[in-house]
mmCIF file of C-alpha atoms in Angstrom:
data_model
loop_
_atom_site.group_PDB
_atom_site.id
_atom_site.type_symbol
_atom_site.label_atom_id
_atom_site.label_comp_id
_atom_site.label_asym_id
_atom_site.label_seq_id
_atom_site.Cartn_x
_atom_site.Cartn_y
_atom_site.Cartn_z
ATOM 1 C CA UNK A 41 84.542 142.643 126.648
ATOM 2 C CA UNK A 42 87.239 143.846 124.987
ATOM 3 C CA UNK A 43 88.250 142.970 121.189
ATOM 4 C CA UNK A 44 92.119 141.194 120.848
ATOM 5 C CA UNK A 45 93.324 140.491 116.968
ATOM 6 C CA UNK A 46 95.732 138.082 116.405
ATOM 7 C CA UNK A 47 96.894 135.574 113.728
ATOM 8 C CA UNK A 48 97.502 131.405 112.931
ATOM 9 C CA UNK A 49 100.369 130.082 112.101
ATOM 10 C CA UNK A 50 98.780 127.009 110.069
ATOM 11 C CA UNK A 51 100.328 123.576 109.573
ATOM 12 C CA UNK A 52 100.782 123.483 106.051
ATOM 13 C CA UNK A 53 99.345 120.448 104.957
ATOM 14 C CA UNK A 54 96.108 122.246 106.057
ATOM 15 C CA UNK A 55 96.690 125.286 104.367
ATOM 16 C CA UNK A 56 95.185 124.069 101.201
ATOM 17 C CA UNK A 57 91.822 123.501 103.346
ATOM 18 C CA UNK A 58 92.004 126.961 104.634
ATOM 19 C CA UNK A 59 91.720 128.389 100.737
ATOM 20 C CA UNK A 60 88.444 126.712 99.950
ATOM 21 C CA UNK A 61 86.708 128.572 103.149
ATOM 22 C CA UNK A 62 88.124 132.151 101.919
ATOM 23 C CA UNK A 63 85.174 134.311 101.749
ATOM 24 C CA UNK A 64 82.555 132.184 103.970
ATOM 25 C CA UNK A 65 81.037 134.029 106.525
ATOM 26 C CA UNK A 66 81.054 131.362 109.039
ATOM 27 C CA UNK A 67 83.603 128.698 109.501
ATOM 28 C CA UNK A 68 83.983 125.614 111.963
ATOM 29 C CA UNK A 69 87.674 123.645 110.719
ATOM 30 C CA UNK A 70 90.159 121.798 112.407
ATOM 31 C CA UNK A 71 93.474 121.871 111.701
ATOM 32 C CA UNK A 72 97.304 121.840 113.064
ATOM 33 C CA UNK A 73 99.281 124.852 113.721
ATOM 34 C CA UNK A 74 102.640 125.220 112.150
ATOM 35 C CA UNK A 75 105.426 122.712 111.970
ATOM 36 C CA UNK A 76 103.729 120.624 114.796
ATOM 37 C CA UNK A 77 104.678 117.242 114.513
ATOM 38 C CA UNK A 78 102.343 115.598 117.978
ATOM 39 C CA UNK A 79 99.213 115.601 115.883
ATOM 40 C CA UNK A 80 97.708 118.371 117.856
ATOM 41 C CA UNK A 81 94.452 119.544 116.418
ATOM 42 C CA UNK A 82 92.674 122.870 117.049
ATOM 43 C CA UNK A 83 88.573 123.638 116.128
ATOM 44 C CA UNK A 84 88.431 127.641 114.979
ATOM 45 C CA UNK A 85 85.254 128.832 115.170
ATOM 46 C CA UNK A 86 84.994 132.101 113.048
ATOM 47 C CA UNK A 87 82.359 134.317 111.978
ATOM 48 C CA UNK A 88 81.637 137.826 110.249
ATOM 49 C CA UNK A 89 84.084 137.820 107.197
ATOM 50 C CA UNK A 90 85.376 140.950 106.193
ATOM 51 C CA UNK A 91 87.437 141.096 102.424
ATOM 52 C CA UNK A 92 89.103 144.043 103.066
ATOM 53 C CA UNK A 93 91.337 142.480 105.080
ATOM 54 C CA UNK A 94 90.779 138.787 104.633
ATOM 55 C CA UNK A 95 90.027 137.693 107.910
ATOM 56 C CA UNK A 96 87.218 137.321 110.250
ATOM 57 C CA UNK A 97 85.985 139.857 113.185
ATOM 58 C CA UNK A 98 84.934 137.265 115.440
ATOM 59 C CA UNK A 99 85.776 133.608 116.361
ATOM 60 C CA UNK A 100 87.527 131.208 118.783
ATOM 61 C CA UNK A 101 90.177 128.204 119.235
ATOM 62 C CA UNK A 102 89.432 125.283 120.627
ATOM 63 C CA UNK A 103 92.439 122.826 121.568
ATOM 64 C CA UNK A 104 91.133 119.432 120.929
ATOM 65 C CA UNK A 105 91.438 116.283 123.386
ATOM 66 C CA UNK A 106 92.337 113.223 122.878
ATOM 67 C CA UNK A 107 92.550 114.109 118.723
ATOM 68 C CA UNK A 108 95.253 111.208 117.366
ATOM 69 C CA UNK A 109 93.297 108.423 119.268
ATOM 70 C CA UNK A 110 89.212 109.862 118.099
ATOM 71 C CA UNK A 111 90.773 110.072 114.271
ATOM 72 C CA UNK A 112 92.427 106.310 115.038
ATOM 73 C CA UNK A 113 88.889 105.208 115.713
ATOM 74 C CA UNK A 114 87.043 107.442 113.181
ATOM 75 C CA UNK A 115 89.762 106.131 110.558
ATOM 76 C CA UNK A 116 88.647 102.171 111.666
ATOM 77 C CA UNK A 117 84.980 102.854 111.728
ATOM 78 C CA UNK A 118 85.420 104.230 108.154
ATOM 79 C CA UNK A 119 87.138 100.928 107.578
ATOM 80 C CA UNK A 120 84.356 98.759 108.585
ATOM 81 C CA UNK A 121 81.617 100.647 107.013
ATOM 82 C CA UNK A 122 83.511 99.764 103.722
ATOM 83 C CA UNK A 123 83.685 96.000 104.906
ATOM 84 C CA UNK A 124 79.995 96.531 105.204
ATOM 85 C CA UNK A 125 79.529 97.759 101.647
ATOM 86 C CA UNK A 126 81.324 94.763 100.425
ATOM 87 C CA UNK A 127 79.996 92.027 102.509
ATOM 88 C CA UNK A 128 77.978 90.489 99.250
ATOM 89 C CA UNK A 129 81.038 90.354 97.008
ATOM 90 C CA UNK A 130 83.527 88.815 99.689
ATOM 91 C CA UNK A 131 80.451 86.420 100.788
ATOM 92 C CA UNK A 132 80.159 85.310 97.049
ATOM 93 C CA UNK A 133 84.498 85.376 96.643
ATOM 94 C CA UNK A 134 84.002 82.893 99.906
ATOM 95 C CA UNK A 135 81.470 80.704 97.993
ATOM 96 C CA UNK A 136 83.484 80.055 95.219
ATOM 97 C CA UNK A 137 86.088 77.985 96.966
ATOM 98 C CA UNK A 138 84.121 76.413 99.308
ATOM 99 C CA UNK A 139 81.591 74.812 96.566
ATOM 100 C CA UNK A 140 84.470 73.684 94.663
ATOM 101 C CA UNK A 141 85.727 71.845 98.351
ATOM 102 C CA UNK A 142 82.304 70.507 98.518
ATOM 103 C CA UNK A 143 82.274 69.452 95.231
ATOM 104 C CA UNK A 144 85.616 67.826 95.178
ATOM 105 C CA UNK A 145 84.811 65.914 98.328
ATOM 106 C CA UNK A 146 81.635 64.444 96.852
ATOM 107 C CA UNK A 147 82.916 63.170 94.425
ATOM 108 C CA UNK A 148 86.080 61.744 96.083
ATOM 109 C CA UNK A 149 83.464 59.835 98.294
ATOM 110 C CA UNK A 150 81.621 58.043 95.349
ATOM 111 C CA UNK A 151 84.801 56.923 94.459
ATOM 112 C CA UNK A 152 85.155 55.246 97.711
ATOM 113 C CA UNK A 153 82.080 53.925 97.690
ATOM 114 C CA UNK A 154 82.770 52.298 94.339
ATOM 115 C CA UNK A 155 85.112 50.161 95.733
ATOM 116 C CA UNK A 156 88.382 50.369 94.429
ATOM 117 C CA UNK A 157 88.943 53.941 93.984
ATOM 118 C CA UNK A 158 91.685 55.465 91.449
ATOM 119 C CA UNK A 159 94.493 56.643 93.975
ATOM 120 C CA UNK A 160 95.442 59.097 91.008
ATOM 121 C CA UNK A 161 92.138 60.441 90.860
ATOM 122 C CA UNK A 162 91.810 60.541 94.687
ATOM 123 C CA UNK A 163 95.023 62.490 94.930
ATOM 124 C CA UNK A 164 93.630 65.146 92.747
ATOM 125 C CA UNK A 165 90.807 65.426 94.769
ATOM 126 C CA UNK A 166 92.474 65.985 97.798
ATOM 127 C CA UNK A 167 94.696 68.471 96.041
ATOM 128 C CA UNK A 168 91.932 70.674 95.125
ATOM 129 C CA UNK A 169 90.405 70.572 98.254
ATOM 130 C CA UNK A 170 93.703 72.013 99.641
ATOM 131 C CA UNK A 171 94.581 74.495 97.062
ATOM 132 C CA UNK A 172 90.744 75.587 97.436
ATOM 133 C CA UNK A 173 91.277 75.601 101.347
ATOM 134 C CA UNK A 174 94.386 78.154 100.920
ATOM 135 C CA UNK A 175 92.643 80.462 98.886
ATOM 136 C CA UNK A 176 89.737 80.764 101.399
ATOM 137 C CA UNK A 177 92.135 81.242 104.083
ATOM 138 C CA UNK A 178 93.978 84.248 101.798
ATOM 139 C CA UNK A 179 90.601 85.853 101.210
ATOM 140 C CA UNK A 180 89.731 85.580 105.432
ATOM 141 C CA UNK A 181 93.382 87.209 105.825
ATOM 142 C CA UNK A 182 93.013 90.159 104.000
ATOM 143 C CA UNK A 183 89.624 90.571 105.058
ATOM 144 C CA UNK A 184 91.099 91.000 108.587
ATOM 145 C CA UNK A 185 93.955 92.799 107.567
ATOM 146 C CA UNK A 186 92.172 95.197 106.506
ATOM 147 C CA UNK A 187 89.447 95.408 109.487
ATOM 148 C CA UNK A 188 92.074 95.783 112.192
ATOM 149 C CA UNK A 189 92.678 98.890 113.985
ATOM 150 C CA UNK A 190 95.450 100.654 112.514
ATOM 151 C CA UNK A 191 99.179 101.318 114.058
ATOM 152 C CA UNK A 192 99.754 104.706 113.006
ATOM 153 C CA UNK A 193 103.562 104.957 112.537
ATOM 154 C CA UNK A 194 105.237 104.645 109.400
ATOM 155 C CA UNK A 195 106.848 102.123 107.790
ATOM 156 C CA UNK A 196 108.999 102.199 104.817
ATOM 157 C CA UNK A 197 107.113 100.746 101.884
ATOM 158 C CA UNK A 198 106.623 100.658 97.994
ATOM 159 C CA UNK A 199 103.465 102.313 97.089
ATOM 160 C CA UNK A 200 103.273 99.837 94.287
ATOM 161 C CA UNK A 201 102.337 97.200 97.030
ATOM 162 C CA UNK A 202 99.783 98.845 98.609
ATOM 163 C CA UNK A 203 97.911 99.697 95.434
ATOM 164 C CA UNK A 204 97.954 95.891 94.249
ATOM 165 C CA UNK A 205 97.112 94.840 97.963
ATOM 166 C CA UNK A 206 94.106 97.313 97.651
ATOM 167 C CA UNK A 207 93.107 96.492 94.004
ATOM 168 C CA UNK A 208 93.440 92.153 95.114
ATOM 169 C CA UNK A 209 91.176 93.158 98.305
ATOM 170 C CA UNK A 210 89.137 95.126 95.651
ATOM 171 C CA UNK A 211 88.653 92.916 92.961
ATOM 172 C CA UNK A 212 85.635 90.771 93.933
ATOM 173 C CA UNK A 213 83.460 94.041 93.669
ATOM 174 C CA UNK A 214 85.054 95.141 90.603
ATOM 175 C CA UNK A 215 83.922 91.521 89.132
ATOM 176 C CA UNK A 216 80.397 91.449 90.994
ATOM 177 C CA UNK A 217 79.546 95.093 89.450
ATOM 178 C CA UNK A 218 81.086 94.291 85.903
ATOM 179 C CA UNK A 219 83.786 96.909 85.992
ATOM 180 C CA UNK A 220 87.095 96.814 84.246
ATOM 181 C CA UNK A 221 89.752 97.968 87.195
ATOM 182 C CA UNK A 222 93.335 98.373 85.579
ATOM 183 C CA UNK A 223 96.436 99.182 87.514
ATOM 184 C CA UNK A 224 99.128 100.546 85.929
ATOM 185 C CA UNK A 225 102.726 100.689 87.671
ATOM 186 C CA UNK A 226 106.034 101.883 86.911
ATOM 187 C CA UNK A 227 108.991 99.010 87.187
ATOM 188 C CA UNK A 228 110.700 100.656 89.700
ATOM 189 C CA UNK A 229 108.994 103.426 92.045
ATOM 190 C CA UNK A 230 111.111 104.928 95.268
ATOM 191 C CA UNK A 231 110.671 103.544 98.432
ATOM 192 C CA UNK A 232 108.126 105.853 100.968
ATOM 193 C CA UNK A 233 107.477 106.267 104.455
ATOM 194 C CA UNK A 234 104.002 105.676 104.876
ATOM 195 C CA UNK A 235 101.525 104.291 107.648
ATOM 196 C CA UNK A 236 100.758 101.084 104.947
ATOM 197 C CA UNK A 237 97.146 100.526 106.066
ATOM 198 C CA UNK A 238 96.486 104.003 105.854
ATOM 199 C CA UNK A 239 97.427 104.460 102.435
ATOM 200 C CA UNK A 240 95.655 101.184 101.425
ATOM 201 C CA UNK A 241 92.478 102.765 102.794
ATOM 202 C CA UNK A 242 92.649 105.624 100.853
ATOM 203 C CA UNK A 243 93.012 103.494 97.958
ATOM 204 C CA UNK A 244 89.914 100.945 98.699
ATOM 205 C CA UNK A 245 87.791 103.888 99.441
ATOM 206 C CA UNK A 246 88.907 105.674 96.192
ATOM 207 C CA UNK A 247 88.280 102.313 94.622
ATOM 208 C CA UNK A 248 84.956 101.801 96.399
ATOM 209 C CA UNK A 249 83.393 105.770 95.205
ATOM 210 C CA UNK A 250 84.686 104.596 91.882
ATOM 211 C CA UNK A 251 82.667 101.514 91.604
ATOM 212 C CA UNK A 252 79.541 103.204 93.488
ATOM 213 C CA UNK A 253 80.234 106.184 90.519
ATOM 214 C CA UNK A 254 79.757 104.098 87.497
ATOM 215 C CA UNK A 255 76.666 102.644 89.397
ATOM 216 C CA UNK A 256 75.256 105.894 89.926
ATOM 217 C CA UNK A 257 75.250 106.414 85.999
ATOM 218 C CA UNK A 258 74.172 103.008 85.042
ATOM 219 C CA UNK A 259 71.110 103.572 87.110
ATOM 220 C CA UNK A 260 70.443 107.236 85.571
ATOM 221 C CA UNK A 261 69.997 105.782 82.191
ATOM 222 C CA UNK A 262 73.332 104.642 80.850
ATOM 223 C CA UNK A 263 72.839 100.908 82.069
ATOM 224 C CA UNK A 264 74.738 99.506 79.265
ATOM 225 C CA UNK A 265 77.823 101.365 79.643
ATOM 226 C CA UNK A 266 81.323 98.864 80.851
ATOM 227 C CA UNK A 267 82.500 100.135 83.790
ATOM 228 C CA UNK A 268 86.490 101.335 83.995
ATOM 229 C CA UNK A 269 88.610 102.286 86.518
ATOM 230 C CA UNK A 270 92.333 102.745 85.866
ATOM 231 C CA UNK A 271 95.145 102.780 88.887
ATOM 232 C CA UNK A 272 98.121 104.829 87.830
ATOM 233 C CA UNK A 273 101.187 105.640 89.238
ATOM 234 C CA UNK A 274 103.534 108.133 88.083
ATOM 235 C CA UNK A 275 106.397 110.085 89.171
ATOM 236 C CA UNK A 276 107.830 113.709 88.696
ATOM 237 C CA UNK A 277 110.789 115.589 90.235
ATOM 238 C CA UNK A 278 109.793 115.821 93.552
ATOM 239 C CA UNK A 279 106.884 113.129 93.926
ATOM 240 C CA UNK A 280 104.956 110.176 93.043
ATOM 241 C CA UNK A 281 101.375 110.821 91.874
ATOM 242 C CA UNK A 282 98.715 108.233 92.349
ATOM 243 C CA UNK A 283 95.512 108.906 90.114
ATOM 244 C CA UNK A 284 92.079 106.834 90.220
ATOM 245 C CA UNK A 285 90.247 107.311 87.253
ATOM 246 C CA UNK A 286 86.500 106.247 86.462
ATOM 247 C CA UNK A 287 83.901 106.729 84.035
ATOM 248 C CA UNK A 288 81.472 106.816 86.271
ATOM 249 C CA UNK A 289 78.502 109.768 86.962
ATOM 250 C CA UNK A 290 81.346 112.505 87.666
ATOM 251 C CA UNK A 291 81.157 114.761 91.193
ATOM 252 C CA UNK A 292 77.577 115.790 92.496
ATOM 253 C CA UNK A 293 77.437 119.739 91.580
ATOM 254 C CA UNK A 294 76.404 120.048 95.014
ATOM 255 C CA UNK A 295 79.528 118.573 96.615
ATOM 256 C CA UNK A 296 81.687 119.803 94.526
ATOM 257 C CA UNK A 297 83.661 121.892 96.675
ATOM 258 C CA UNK A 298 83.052 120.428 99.942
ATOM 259 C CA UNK A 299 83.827 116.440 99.308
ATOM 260 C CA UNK A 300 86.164 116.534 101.946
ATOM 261 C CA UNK A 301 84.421 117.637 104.185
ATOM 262 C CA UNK A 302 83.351 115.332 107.344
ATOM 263 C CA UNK A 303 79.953 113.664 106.966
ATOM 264 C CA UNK A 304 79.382 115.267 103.094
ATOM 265 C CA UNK A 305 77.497 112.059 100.783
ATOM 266 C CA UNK A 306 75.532 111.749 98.198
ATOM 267 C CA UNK A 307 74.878 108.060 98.884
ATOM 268 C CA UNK A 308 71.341 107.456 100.321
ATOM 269 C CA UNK A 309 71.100 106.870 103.914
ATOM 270 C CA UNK A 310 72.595 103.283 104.951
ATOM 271 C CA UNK A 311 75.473 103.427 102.239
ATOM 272 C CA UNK A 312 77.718 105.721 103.271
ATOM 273 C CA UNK A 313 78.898 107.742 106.258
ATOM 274 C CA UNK A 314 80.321 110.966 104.299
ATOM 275 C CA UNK A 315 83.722 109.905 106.607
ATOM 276 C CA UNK A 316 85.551 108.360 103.413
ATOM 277 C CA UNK A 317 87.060 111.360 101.471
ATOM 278 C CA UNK A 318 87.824 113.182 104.981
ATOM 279 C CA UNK A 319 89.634 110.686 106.518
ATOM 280 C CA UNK A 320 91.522 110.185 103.301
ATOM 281 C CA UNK A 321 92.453 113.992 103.084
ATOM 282 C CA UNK A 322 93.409 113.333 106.868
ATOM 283 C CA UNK A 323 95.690 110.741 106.353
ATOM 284 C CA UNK A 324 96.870 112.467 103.133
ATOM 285 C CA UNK A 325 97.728 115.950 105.375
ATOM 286 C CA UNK A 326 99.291 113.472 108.339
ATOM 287 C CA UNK A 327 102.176 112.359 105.436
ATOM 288 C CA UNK A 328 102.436 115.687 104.076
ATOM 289 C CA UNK A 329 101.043 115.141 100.692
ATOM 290 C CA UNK A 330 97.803 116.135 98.840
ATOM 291 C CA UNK A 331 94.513 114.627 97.591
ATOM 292 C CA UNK A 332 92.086 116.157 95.411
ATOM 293 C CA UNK A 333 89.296 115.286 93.173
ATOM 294 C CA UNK A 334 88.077 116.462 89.993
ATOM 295 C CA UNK A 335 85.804 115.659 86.771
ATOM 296 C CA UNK A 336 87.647 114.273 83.919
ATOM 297 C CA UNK A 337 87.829 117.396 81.214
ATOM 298 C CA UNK A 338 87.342 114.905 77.968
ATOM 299 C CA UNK A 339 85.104 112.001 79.126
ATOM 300 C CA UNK A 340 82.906 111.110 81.785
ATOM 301 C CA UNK A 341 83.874 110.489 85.386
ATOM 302 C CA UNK A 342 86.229 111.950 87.739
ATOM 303 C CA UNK A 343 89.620 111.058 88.574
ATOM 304 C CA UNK A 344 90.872 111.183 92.661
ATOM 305 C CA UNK A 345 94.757 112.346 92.506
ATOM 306 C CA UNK A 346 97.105 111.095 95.854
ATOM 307 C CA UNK A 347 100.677 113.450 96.030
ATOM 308 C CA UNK A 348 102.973 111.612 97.927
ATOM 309 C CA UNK A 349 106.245 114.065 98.165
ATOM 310 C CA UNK A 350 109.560 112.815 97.475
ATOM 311 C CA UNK A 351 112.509 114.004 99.698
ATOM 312 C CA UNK A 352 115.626 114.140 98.804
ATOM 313 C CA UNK A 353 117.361 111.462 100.282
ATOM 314 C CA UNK A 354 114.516 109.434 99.047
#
């Protein structure tokens, strides 16, 4: 057979992938090719690396079937393994309210039975019992919000919204594990276009490796230590920057440069699917921004940065 070179043109919100396999002798990665805009993804296959001129001798492409609607489904999966994770912190957020129903209706009945019950006090009984009805409900709605499958186009949205309707879907673990989650947000922030439940699963999941961080170096010796996470938004010249900052055990030495990569997780077997972080730099590539992950240089912990560009008519 006879030997044909040839080059990529390479979408570039995958170009930054590219860079971290420089130098590998073997490479399976998916990615778009140039401007595309269908979501067309391509598997290269390459092997034999030569530096001298920065390519490989050998490989092949692979056009990918059926790519938008397998990431759609990989993207909900992902979802609903972090539902999993979280099933004993919504359970207990669900317990709350409904003991304080049960509680409220118990004792409206003794005051029937007494006879000539206090319509004041009866009214406040039935009040709570609503008011504690309401919140239940709100808790089942974002629950399911959140558990849908996805629409994938974009929507114009603050990104202030989705981090508060991430850190409220959140904050029942953050309270369960004893961890301090602040969110800090700029008063005024400029208005994206953004596939919302997306972005707000990028955020959970960032929120969820967090928590499952500072847990990791609690159990390694530092049990006493107060968790802290800190959501913060800023913005530059050409983009807002969404950080996610924890003080947790800091990024696995052995992951260190391939966290984004599909099925890569530290977590024991059970907890975690190693889908997170790649469907986040996905999502992240889809919108034409960035994600990356780092250990914080003064403390302990890592912080996960979101780029979300900023065009000019934004």
């Amino acid at each position: 057979m006879g030997r044909k070179s040839g080059s990529l043109t390479i979408h570039p919100g995958d170009i930054p992938h590219f860079g971290t396999l420089a130098g590998q002798s073997e490479i399976m990665v998916e990615f778009r090719r140039g401007h595309d805009h269908d979501d067309q993804w391509y598997l290269l296959i390459a092997r034999d690396y030569d530096a001298g001129t920065a390519s490989w001798r050998y490989g092949c492409l692979i056009r990918l079937r059926t790519a938008k609607a397998f990431q759609t489904q990989m993207r909900h999966s992902a979802r609903l393994m972090e539902l999993g994770g979280m099933a004993s912190a919504l359970s207990h957020e669900l317990r709350q309210p409904l003991f304080t129903i049960s509680l409220a209706a118990e004792n409206g009945l003794m005051l029937l039975q007494n006879g000539q019950p206090d319509q004041e006090r009866m009214a406040a009984k039935f009040e709570r019992i609503v008011e504690q009805v309401e919140r239940a409900n709100a808790i089942v709605q974002r629950t399911s919000a959140y558990a849908r499958t996805e629409r994938d186009e974009r929507v114009a949205m603050d990104l202030a919204q989705a981090v508060q309707n991430a850190a409220r879907f959140m904050r029942p673990v953050m309270t369960e594990r004893d961890i301090d989650m602040q969110v800090v947000i700029p008063s005024t922030l400029p208005i994206l276009s953004l596939p919302r439940i997306g972005i707000e699963q990028i955020i959970v999941n960032a929120l969820q490796n967090a928590a499952d961080s500072i847990d990791t170096r609690r159990e390694s010796g530092a049990c006493g230590i107060m968790g802290v996470i800190k959501v913060d938004i800023q913005q530059d010249a050409d983009a807002v920057l969404l950080t996610v900052c924890d003080n947790g055990a800091g990024l696995d030495p052995g992951i260190r440069n391939t966290a984004f990569n599909a099925f890569c997780t530290t977590k024991p077997e059970g907890k975690g699917t190693g889908l997170g972080l790649f469907v986040c730099r996905q999502i992240m590539d889809e919108v034409g921004g960035s994600i990356a992950i780092a250990d914080n240089a003064d403390s302990a912990g890592a912080t996960l940065t979101l780029r979300f560009p900023v065009s000019e008519g934004g």
